[in-house]
Amino acid sequence: MDGTVRVDRGSETRRSLSLTIADPSEYPISPTDQFGVYGQQIYVECGLTYLDGSTERVPVGTFVITGVGGNIHTGPLTVTGAGLEVLLRRALWDTATSTAGSGSVAAFISTHIEDTIPGAAFVDDSTDGGSAIASKTWDANSDKWSALSEAAASIGAELYCDASGTFRLADIPNPDDVSFQPVWVVDAGERGVMVSANMQLSSEGVFNRVVASGENAEDRTAPVSAEAKIAAPSDPLWYGGPFGKVTKAFSSSLITTTAQAYQAALSMLYSAKAANRTVTLESVPNPALEAGDRIRVVYGDVHPEEIHIVHAFDIPLSVSGGFSIATVSGKAAS
């Protein structure tokens, strides 16, 4: 078998799979065959071999099979799959559904993940997941995944499924927070893992101010709003400087306090400004990475070392595959 697992923090389905199978006899004939598209799932692991000769197997994703095709006489077959988020994206609310009675944002999300995917694991890694959730009702046959994502965004968090198949509610990474220790070093040195590095600066899709607002008729709360912006003139993206005034707006009736509006705006600003500076690294594969991880990048003598947030990468499922990491918002390493 050969193939690739794509990990992309910018995608609603964080992990996706493309798997090549040489044997054409694996083409599904019965709806219950293992590579069918009727709810069958694939759990994928990759092996790591360390410099001392030791080995380890790490999960790289649990996937719902979404397609299979190829020459049924000679092969190969190509199987595509999407992370477990796809089960929530496919689902609509069976009836009008309200947050009323949910003890917290995390509880609301967890309850409806379990309702859609019985037995699914959920972990709240966020700062404010335990906070109370405002009242909101979604109509029957409206989008369930959008509702759960909105609940996460209202507290400055994101919802995704990790490599082990666990749903996680996590704070949006702050590229300016250097208190987090990098999980890996990509080093251009003699015994390093870096093959090459390409840098890019862009103004596309970059904002230097976010305004978050909310008004909730069900709870009879007054309209609230707050802004977060880049105010330091030392930052080339500062609001009102040469870059201009570039604002992103977000509104949700789940935002009912000024403090909540500010936290949502601030968290979105992290992502809104991060895309300005990106680096693509070619390196030795590391299937244990997760999008949102921080890594230390050591370029050698050509550039100071930096801390980066991992945005996307492809994990090869064969020893011959390359490994490319797209990162955002590199910061000088302390």
mmCIF file of C-alpha atoms in Angstrom:
data_model
loop_
_atom_site.group_PDB
_atom_site.id
_atom_site.type_symbol
_atom_site.label_atom_id
_atom_site.label_comp_id
_atom_site.label_asym_id
_atom_site.label_seq_id
_atom_site.Cartn_x
_atom_site.Cartn_y
_atom_site.Cartn_z
ATOM 1 C CA MET A 1 0.000 0.000 0.000
ATOM 2 C CA ASP A 2 0.994 3.599 -0.590
ATOM 3 C CA GLY A 3 -0.626 6.957 -0.049
ATOM 4 C CA THR A 4 -0.748 10.174 1.919
ATOM 5 C CA VAL A 5 -2.475 11.586 4.981
ATOM 6 C CA ARG A 6 -3.139 15.321 4.649
ATOM 7 C CA VAL A 7 -3.317 17.336 7.884
ATOM 8 C CA ASP A 8 -4.657 20.870 7.430
ATOM 9 C CA ARG A 9 -5.737 23.222 10.210
ATOM 10 C CA GLY A 10 -7.501 25.395 7.638
ATOM 11 C CA SER A 11 -9.853 22.596 6.580
ATOM 12 C CA GLU A 12 -13.154 21.763 8.291
ATOM 13 C CA THR A 13 -12.055 18.131 8.121
ATOM 14 C CA ARG A 14 -8.573 18.347 9.592
ATOM 15 C CA ARG A 15 -7.278 15.000 8.300
ATOM 16 C CA SER A 16 -7.882 13.346 4.944
ATOM 17 C CA LEU A 17 -6.583 10.145 3.400
ATOM 18 C CA SER A 18 -5.559 9.018 -0.075
ATOM 19 C CA LEU A 19 -4.598 5.344 -0.091
ATOM 20 C CA THR A 20 -3.332 3.336 -3.085
ATOM 21 C CA ILE A 21 -3.907 -0.430 -3.089
ATOM 22 C CA ALA A 22 -2.144 -2.499 -5.737
ATOM 23 C CA ASP A 23 -4.399 -5.571 -5.526
ATOM 24 C CA PRO A 24 -7.587 -5.068 -7.610
ATOM 25 C CA SER A 25 -9.311 -7.934 -5.769
ATOM 26 C CA GLU A 26 -9.739 -5.523 -2.853
ATOM 27 C CA TYR A 27 -12.377 -3.598 -4.805
ATOM 28 C CA PRO A 28 -15.566 -3.797 -2.690
ATOM 29 C CA ILE A 29 -18.239 -6.049 -4.187
ATOM 30 C CA SER A 30 -20.515 -6.339 -1.171
ATOM 31 C CA PRO A 31 -21.705 -3.269 0.789
ATOM 32 C CA THR A 32 -20.044 -4.815 3.850
ATOM 33 C CA ASP A 33 -16.579 -5.219 2.297
ATOM 34 C CA GLN A 34 -13.828 -3.404 4.189
ATOM 35 C CA PHE A 35 -13.251 -0.695 1.574
ATOM 36 C CA GLY A 36 -16.920 0.110 1.013
ATOM 37 C CA VAL A 37 -18.356 3.619 1.303
ATOM 38 C CA TYR A 38 -21.268 2.772 3.617
ATOM 39 C CA GLY A 39 -19.780 3.904 6.895
ATOM 40 C CA GLN A 40 -16.611 1.784 6.794
ATOM 41 C CA GLN A 41 -13.661 3.350 8.556
ATOM 42 C CA ILE A 42 -9.878 2.969 8.318
ATOM 43 C CA TYR A 43 -7.480 3.511 11.224
ATOM 44 C CA VAL A 44 -3.966 4.371 9.991
ATOM 45 C CA GLU A 45 -0.640 4.218 11.839
ATOM 46 C CA CYS A 46 2.888 5.142 10.778
ATOM 47 C CA GLY A 47 6.190 3.810 12.045
ATOM 48 C CA LEU A 48 9.051 5.925 13.389
ATOM 49 C CA THR A 49 12.662 4.770 13.531
ATOM 50 C CA TYR A 50 14.945 6.814 15.801
ATOM 51 C CA LEU A 51 18.698 7.360 15.481
ATOM 52 C CA ASP A 52 19.336 4.854 18.276
ATOM 53 C CA GLY A 53 17.528 2.163 16.281
ATOM 54 C CA SER A 54 14.384 2.066 18.412
ATOM 55 C CA THR A 55 10.977 2.173 16.719
ATOM 56 C CA GLU A 56 7.505 3.424 17.538
ATOM 57 C CA ARG A 57 4.100 3.324 15.861
ATOM 58 C CA VAL A 58 1.963 6.454 16.026
ATOM 59 C CA PRO A 59 -1.634 7.048 14.887
ATOM 60 C CA VAL A 60 -2.086 9.374 11.927
ATOM 61 C CA GLY A 61 -5.860 9.278 11.605
ATOM 62 C CA THR A 62 -9.200 7.516 11.721
ATOM 63 C CA PHE A 63 -11.013 7.982 8.417
ATOM 64 C CA VAL A 64 -14.480 7.465 7.030
ATOM 65 C CA ILE A 65 -14.128 6.022 3.518
ATOM 66 C CA THR A 66 -15.629 8.490 1.048
ATOM 67 C CA GLY A 67 -14.603 6.959 -2.273
ATOM 68 C CA VAL A 68 -12.904 4.013 -3.974
ATOM 69 C CA GLY A 69 -12.076 3.519 -7.635
ATOM 70 C CA GLY A 70 -9.576 2.118 -10.110
ATOM 71 C CA ASN A 71 -9.053 -0.574 -12.717
ATOM 72 C CA ILE A 72 -10.809 -3.669 -11.347
ATOM 73 C CA HIS A 73 -8.700 -5.970 -13.559
ATOM 74 C CA THR A 74 -5.179 -4.650 -13.032
ATOM 75 C CA GLY A 75 -5.398 -2.123 -10.212
ATOM 76 C CA PRO A 76 -4.314 -0.048 -8.543
ATOM 77 C CA LEU A 77 -7.273 1.121 -6.491
ATOM 78 C CA THR A 78 -7.438 4.514 -4.836
ATOM 79 C CA VAL A 79 -9.316 4.866 -1.561
ATOM 80 C CA THR A 80 -10.149 8.315 -0.220
ATOM 81 C CA GLY A 81 -11.237 9.076 3.317
ATOM 82 C CA ALA A 82 -12.069 11.999 5.590
ATOM 83 C CA GLY A 83 -11.641 12.507 9.327
ATOM 84 C CA LEU A 84 -14.562 11.837 11.666
ATOM 85 C CA GLU A 85 -15.646 15.478 11.398
ATOM 86 C CA VAL A 86 -17.296 14.441 8.129
ATOM 87 C CA LEU A 87 -19.958 12.533 10.079
ATOM 88 C CA LEU A 88 -20.944 15.776 11.801
ATOM 89 C CA ARG A 89 -20.745 17.773 8.575
ATOM 90 C CA ARG A 90 -23.158 15.330 6.920
ATOM 91 C CA ALA A 91 -25.614 15.494 9.807
ATOM 92 C CA LEU A 92 -28.460 17.981 10.127
ATOM 93 C CA TRP A 93 -30.529 18.681 13.219
ATOM 94 C CA ASP A 94 -33.444 16.216 13.260
ATOM 95 C CA THR A 95 -35.593 18.711 15.143
ATOM 96 C CA ALA A 96 -35.219 22.298 16.291
ATOM 97 C CA THR A 97 -32.348 22.190 18.789
ATOM 98 C CA SER A 98 -31.463 24.634 21.554
ATOM 99 C CA THR A 99 -28.511 25.157 23.847
ATOM 100 C CA ALA A 100 -30.986 25.522 26.727
ATOM 101 C CA GLY A 101 -30.177 23.082 29.503
ATOM 102 C CA SER A 102 -26.556 22.626 28.439
ATOM 103 C CA GLY A 103 -24.282 23.266 31.400
ATOM 104 C CA SER A 104 -21.464 24.735 29.339
ATOM 105 C CA VAL A 105 -20.080 25.225 25.842
ATOM 106 C CA ALA A 106 -18.083 21.991 26.120
ATOM 107 C CA ALA A 107 -21.088 20.068 27.421
ATOM 108 C CA PHE A 108 -23.252 21.237 24.522
ATOM 109 C CA ILE A 109 -20.621 20.196 21.985
ATOM 110 C CA SER A 110 -19.894 16.870 23.681
ATOM 111 C CA THR A 111 -23.580 15.933 23.933
ATOM 112 C CA HIS A 112 -24.241 16.437 20.251
ATOM 113 C CA ILE A 113 -21.054 14.719 19.099
ATOM 114 C CA GLU A 114 -22.090 11.675 21.135
ATOM 115 C CA ASP A 115 -25.639 11.888 19.761
ATOM 116 C CA THR A 116 -24.333 11.783 16.189
ATOM 117 C CA ILE A 117 -21.382 9.419 16.696
ATOM 118 C CA PRO A 118 -22.194 7.081 19.625
ATOM 119 C CA GLY A 119 -19.077 6.258 21.633
ATOM 120 C CA ALA A 120 -17.021 9.129 20.214
ATOM 121 C CA ALA A 121 -14.333 10.469 22.548
ATOM 122 C CA PHE A 122 -14.265 14.170 23.399
ATOM 123 C CA VAL A 123 -11.673 16.180 25.340
ATOM 124 C CA ASP A 124 -11.977 19.816 26.393
ATOM 125 C CA ASP A 125 -8.495 21.356 26.203
ATOM 126 C CA SER A 126 -9.807 24.931 25.990
ATOM 127 C CA THR A 127 -9.550 27.674 28.594
ATOM 128 C CA ASP A 128 -13.244 28.590 28.584
ATOM 129 C CA GLY A 129 -15.001 25.398 27.549
ATOM 130 C CA GLY A 130 -16.555 25.125 30.996
ATOM 131 C CA SER A 131 -18.203 28.548 30.761
ATOM 132 C CA ALA A 132 -21.970 28.898 30.451
ATOM 133 C CA ILE A 133 -23.449 28.933 26.960
ATOM 134 C CA ALA A 134 -26.087 31.439 25.900
ATOM 135 C CA SER A 135 -29.464 30.369 24.545
ATOM 136 C CA LYS A 136 -29.751 29.747 20.833
ATOM 137 C CA THR A 137 -32.050 27.553 18.769
ATOM 138 C CA TRP A 138 -31.232 26.035 15.389
ATOM 139 C CA ASP A 139 -33.994 25.002 13.028
ATOM 140 C CA ALA A 140 -34.587 21.399 12.040
ATOM 141 C CA ASN A 141 -32.517 20.370 8.988
ATOM 142 C CA SER A 142 -29.917 23.078 9.562
ATOM 143 C CA ASP A 143 -26.188 22.372 9.697
ATOM 144 C CA LYS A 144 -25.032 20.650 12.896
ATOM 145 C CA TRP A 145 -21.266 21.058 12.308
ATOM 146 C CA SER A 146 -21.648 24.805 11.744
ATOM 147 C CA ALA A 147 -23.529 25.085 15.034
ATOM 148 C CA LEU A 148 -20.854 23.226 17.003
ATOM 149 C CA SER A 149 -18.110 25.273 15.319
ATOM 150 C CA GLU A 150 -19.959 28.487 16.190
ATOM 151 C CA ALA A 151 -20.146 27.409 19.828
ATOM 152 C CA ALA A 152 -16.379 26.809 19.798
ATOM 153 C CA ALA A 153 -15.655 30.146 18.097
ATOM 154 C CA SER A 154 -17.757 32.015 20.682
ATOM 155 C CA ILE A 155 -15.095 31.201 23.307
ATOM 156 C CA GLY A 156 -12.075 31.679 21.024
ATOM 157 C CA ALA A 157 -11.593 27.965 20.396
ATOM 158 C CA GLU A 158 -11.642 25.478 17.538
ATOM 159 C CA LEU A 159 -13.099 21.979 17.251
ATOM 160 C CA TYR A 160 -11.353 19.147 15.426
ATOM 161 C CA CYS A 161 -10.677 15.411 15.469
ATOM 162 C CA ASP A 162 -7.112 14.342 16.252
ATOM 163 C CA ALA A 163 -5.021 11.454 14.918
ATOM 164 C CA SER A 164 -6.453 9.023 17.472
ATOM 165 C CA GLY A 165 -10.047 9.790 16.527
ATOM 166 C CA THR A 166 -10.715 11.974 19.587
ATOM 167 C CA PHE A 167 -12.635 15.221 19.173
ATOM 168 C CA ARG A 168 -10.871 18.135 20.842
ATOM 169 C CA LEU A 169 -12.002 21.613 21.814
ATOM 170 C CA ALA A 170 -8.832 23.716 21.931
ATOM 171 C CA ASP A 171 -7.843 27.367 22.153
ATOM 172 C CA ILE A 172 -6.809 28.941 18.860
ATOM 173 C CA PRO A 173 -2.981 29.080 19.025
ATOM 174 C CA ASN A 174 -1.492 32.484 19.798
ATOM 175 C CA PRO A 175 1.645 32.967 17.681
ATOM 176 C CA ASP A 176 2.920 35.634 20.101
ATOM 177 C CA ASP A 177 2.831 33.326 23.125
ATOM 178 C CA VAL A 178 6.365 31.999 23.521
ATOM 179 C CA SER A 179 5.623 30.210 26.801
ATOM 180 C CA PHE A 180 4.835 26.953 24.963
ATOM 181 C CA GLN A 181 7.773 24.632 24.444
ATOM 182 C CA PRO A 182 8.284 23.498 20.831
ATOM 183 C CA VAL A 183 7.447 19.837 20.254
ATOM 184 C CA TRP A 184 10.125 19.346 17.582
ATOM 185 C CA VAL A 185 13.258 20.981 16.173
ATOM 186 C CA VAL A 186 13.636 21.263 12.400
ATOM 187 C CA ASP A 187 17.365 21.881 12.082
ATOM 188 C CA ALA A 188 19.471 22.569 8.997
ATOM 189 C CA GLY A 189 22.602 21.444 10.825
ATOM 190 C CA GLU A 190 24.787 18.471 9.999
ATOM 191 C CA ARG A 191 22.606 16.027 11.933
ATOM 192 C CA GLY A 192 19.410 18.015 11.402
ATOM 193 C CA VAL A 193 16.195 16.956 9.667
ATOM 194 C CA MET A 194 15.688 20.000 7.396
ATOM 195 C CA VAL A 195 16.098 19.544 3.645
ATOM 196 C CA SER A 196 15.057 23.033 2.539
ATOM 197 C CA ALA A 197 13.043 26.088 3.614
ATOM 198 C CA ASN A 198 11.015 28.535 1.536
ATOM 199 C CA MET A 199 9.647 31.789 3.015
ATOM 200 C CA GLN A 200 6.782 33.915 1.773
ATOM 201 C CA LEU A 201 5.221 37.209 2.821
ATOM 202 C CA SER A 202 1.658 37.987 1.740
ATOM 203 C CA SER A 203 -1.086 40.511 2.427
ATOM 204 C CA GLU A 204 -3.848 38.280 1.070
ATOM 205 C CA GLY A 205 -6.406 37.247 3.677
ATOM 206 C CA VAL A 206 -4.580 39.181 6.411
ATOM 207 C CA PHE A 207 -6.442 41.393 8.909
ATOM 208 C CA ASN A 208 -5.114 43.701 11.612
ATOM 209 C CA ARG A 209 -8.407 44.207 13.446
ATOM 210 C CA VAL A 210 -11.254 41.873 14.399
ATOM 211 C CA VAL A 211 -14.640 43.005 15.702
ATOM 212 C CA ALA A 212 -16.818 40.406 17.434
ATOM 213 C CA SER A 213 -20.422 41.132 18.356
ATOM 214 C CA GLY A 214 -23.524 39.444 19.666
ATOM 215 C CA GLU A 215 -27.173 40.051 20.448
ATOM 216 C CA ASN A 216 -29.404 37.422 22.034
ATOM 217 C CA ALA A 217 -33.173 37.852 21.926
ATOM 218 C CA GLU A 218 -33.810 34.489 23.640
ATOM 219 C CA ASP A 219 -31.861 35.569 26.731
ATOM 220 C CA ARG A 220 -32.965 39.189 26.329
ATOM 221 C CA THR A 221 -29.399 40.435 26.530
ATOM 222 C CA ALA A 222 -28.352 43.786 25.131
ATOM 223 C CA PRO A 223 -26.112 43.934 22.061
ATOM 224 C CA VAL A 224 -22.398 43.663 22.877
ATOM 225 C CA SER A 225 -19.258 44.077 20.823
ATOM 226 C CA ALA A 226 -15.518 44.309 21.271
ATOM 227 C CA GLU A 227 -12.487 44.677 19.076
ATOM 228 C CA ALA A 228 -8.968 43.322 19.062
ATOM 229 C CA LYS A 229 -6.354 44.981 16.906
ATOM 230 C CA ILE A 230 -2.636 45.210 16.361
ATOM 231 C CA ALA A 231 -1.848 48.463 18.113
ATOM 232 C CA ALA A 232 1.937 48.430 18.490
ATOM 233 C CA PRO A 233 3.662 50.641 15.874
ATOM 234 C CA SER A 234 6.611 48.266 16.083
ATOM 235 C CA ASP A 235 4.477 45.629 14.320
ATOM 236 C CA PRO A 236 4.449 46.213 10.526
ATOM 237 C CA LEU A 237 0.784 45.166 10.473
ATOM 238 C CA TRP A 238 -0.314 47.718 13.067
ATOM 239 C CA TYR A 239 -3.815 49.085 12.610
ATOM 240 C CA GLY A 240 -3.664 52.584 11.120
ATOM 241 C CA GLY A 241 -0.097 52.209 9.911
ATOM 242 C CA PRO A 242 1.126 51.760 6.330
ATOM 243 C CA PHE A 243 -0.732 48.431 6.045
ATOM 244 C CA GLY A 244 -3.992 50.303 6.536
ATOM 245 C CA LYS A 245 -7.147 49.462 8.467
ATOM 246 C CA VAL A 246 -8.213 45.948 7.523
ATOM 247 C CA THR A 247 -11.089 44.631 9.628
ATOM 248 C CA LYS A 248 -12.706 41.210 9.919
ATOM 249 C CA ALA A 249 -16.189 41.039 11.506
ATOM 250 C CA PHE A 250 -17.740 38.099 13.378
ATOM 251 C CA SER A 251 -21.191 37.919 14.902
ATOM 252 C CA SER A 252 -22.896 35.251 16.991
ATOM 253 C CA SER A 253 -25.884 35.292 19.314
ATOM 254 C CA LEU A 254 -23.841 33.004 21.587
ATOM 255 C CA ILE A 255 -21.716 36.051 22.480
ATOM 256 C CA THR A 256 -23.524 37.855 25.292
ATOM 257 C CA THR A 257 -20.838 39.750 27.240
ATOM 258 C CA THR A 258 -18.197 42.280 26.296
ATOM 259 C CA ALA A 259 -15.513 40.083 27.836
ATOM 260 C CA GLN A 260 -16.622 37.133 25.716
ATOM 261 C CA ALA A 261 -16.714 39.312 22.599
ATOM 262 C CA TYR A 262 -13.175 40.502 23.277
ATOM 263 C CA GLN A 263 -11.834 36.974 23.797
ATOM 264 C CA ALA A 264 -13.448 35.800 20.558
ATOM 265 C CA ALA A 265 -12.043 38.799 18.655
ATOM 266 C CA LEU A 266 -8.577 38.334 20.128
ATOM 267 C CA SER A 267 -8.447 34.630 19.281
ATOM 268 C CA MET A 268 -9.573 35.298 15.721
ATOM 269 C CA LEU A 269 -6.932 37.992 15.392
ATOM 270 C CA TYR A 270 -4.281 35.342 16.062
ATOM 271 C CA SER A 271 -5.334 33.538 12.881
ATOM 272 C CA ALA A 272 -6.160 36.705 10.934
ATOM 273 C CA LYS A 273 -2.626 38.065 11.178
ATOM 274 C CA ALA A 274 -0.718 34.770 11.164
ATOM 275 C CA ALA A 275 -1.146 34.181 7.435
ATOM 276 C CA ASN A 276 1.056 37.201 6.662
ATOM 277 C CA ARG A 277 4.243 35.186 7.012
ATOM 278 C CA THR A 278 4.500 31.567 5.962
ATOM 279 C CA VAL A 279 7.331 29.075 5.630
ATOM 280 C CA THR A 280 7.316 25.761 3.791
ATOM 281 C CA LEU A 281 9.795 23.274 5.178
ATOM 282 C CA GLU A 282 10.983 20.083 3.517
ATOM 283 C CA SER A 283 12.222 17.682 6.155
ATOM 284 C CA VAL A 284 12.493 14.128 7.377
ATOM 285 C CA PRO A 285 8.918 12.878 8.006
ATOM 286 C CA ASN A 286 7.460 13.224 11.496
ATOM 287 C CA PRO A 287 3.977 11.629 11.559
ATOM 288 C CA ALA A 288 3.568 12.488 15.251
ATOM 289 C CA LEU A 289 3.044 16.200 14.460
ATOM 290 C CA GLU A 290 -0.359 17.855 14.871
ATOM 291 C CA ALA A 291 -1.565 21.005 13.143
ATOM 292 C CA GLY A 292 -1.294 23.816 15.700
ATOM 293 C CA ASP A 293 1.907 22.422 17.232
ATOM 294 C CA ARG A 294 4.829 24.768 17.759
ATOM 295 C CA ILE A 295 8.179 23.808 16.267
ATOM 296 C CA ARG A 296 11.631 25.377 16.498
ATOM 297 C CA VAL A 297 13.149 26.066 13.077
ATOM 298 C CA VAL A 298 16.932 26.385 12.903
ATOM 299 C CA TYR A 299 18.115 27.662 9.518
ATOM 300 C CA GLY A 300 21.832 27.628 10.204
ATOM 301 C CA ASP A 301 23.881 30.746 9.496
ATOM 302 C CA VAL A 302 21.528 32.177 6.849
ATOM 303 C CA HIS A 303 18.705 33.275 9.182
ATOM 304 C CA PRO A 304 17.989 33.491 12.931
ATOM 305 C CA GLU A 305 16.128 30.519 14.381
ATOM 306 C CA GLU A 306 12.377 30.920 14.946
ATOM 307 C CA ILE A 307 9.309 29.371 16.569
ATOM 308 C CA HIS A 308 6.549 28.463 14.114
ATOM 309 C CA ILE A 309 2.975 27.192 14.339
ATOM 310 C CA VAL A 310 2.366 24.151 12.132
ATOM 311 C CA HIS A 311 -0.506 24.810 9.735
ATOM 312 C CA ALA A 312 -0.552 21.897 7.290
ATOM 313 C CA PHE A 313 1.526 18.928 6.164
ATOM 314 C CA ASP A 314 1.346 15.657 4.247
ATOM 315 C CA ILE A 315 2.352 12.382 5.882
ATOM 316 C CA PRO A 316 3.674 9.836 3.357
ATOM 317 C CA LEU A 317 2.555 6.250 3.881
ATOM 318 C CA SER A 318 5.659 4.842 2.200
ATOM 319 C CA VAL A 319 9.375 5.222 2.865
ATOM 320 C CA SER A 320 9.879 6.997 -0.477
ATOM 321 C CA GLY A 321 7.473 9.867 0.199
ATOM 322 C CA GLY A 322 8.603 13.407 0.947
ATOM 323 C CA PHE A 323 7.483 15.539 3.881
ATOM 324 C CA SER A 324 6.467 19.167 3.506
ATOM 325 C CA ILE A 325 5.337 21.361 6.419
ATOM 326 C CA ALA A 326 3.504 24.655 5.926
ATOM 327 C CA THR A 327 3.842 26.952 8.954
ATOM 328 C CA VAL A 328 2.536 30.387 9.856
ATOM 329 C CA SER A 329 3.830 33.384 11.778
ATOM 330 C CA GLY A 330 7.407 32.593 12.601
ATOM 331 C CA LYS A 331 8.705 34.408 15.693
ATOM 332 C CA ALA A 332 12.272 34.899 16.841
ATOM 333 C CA ALA A 333 13.201 32.086 19.222
ATOM 334 C CA SER A 334 14.196 33.096 22.733
#
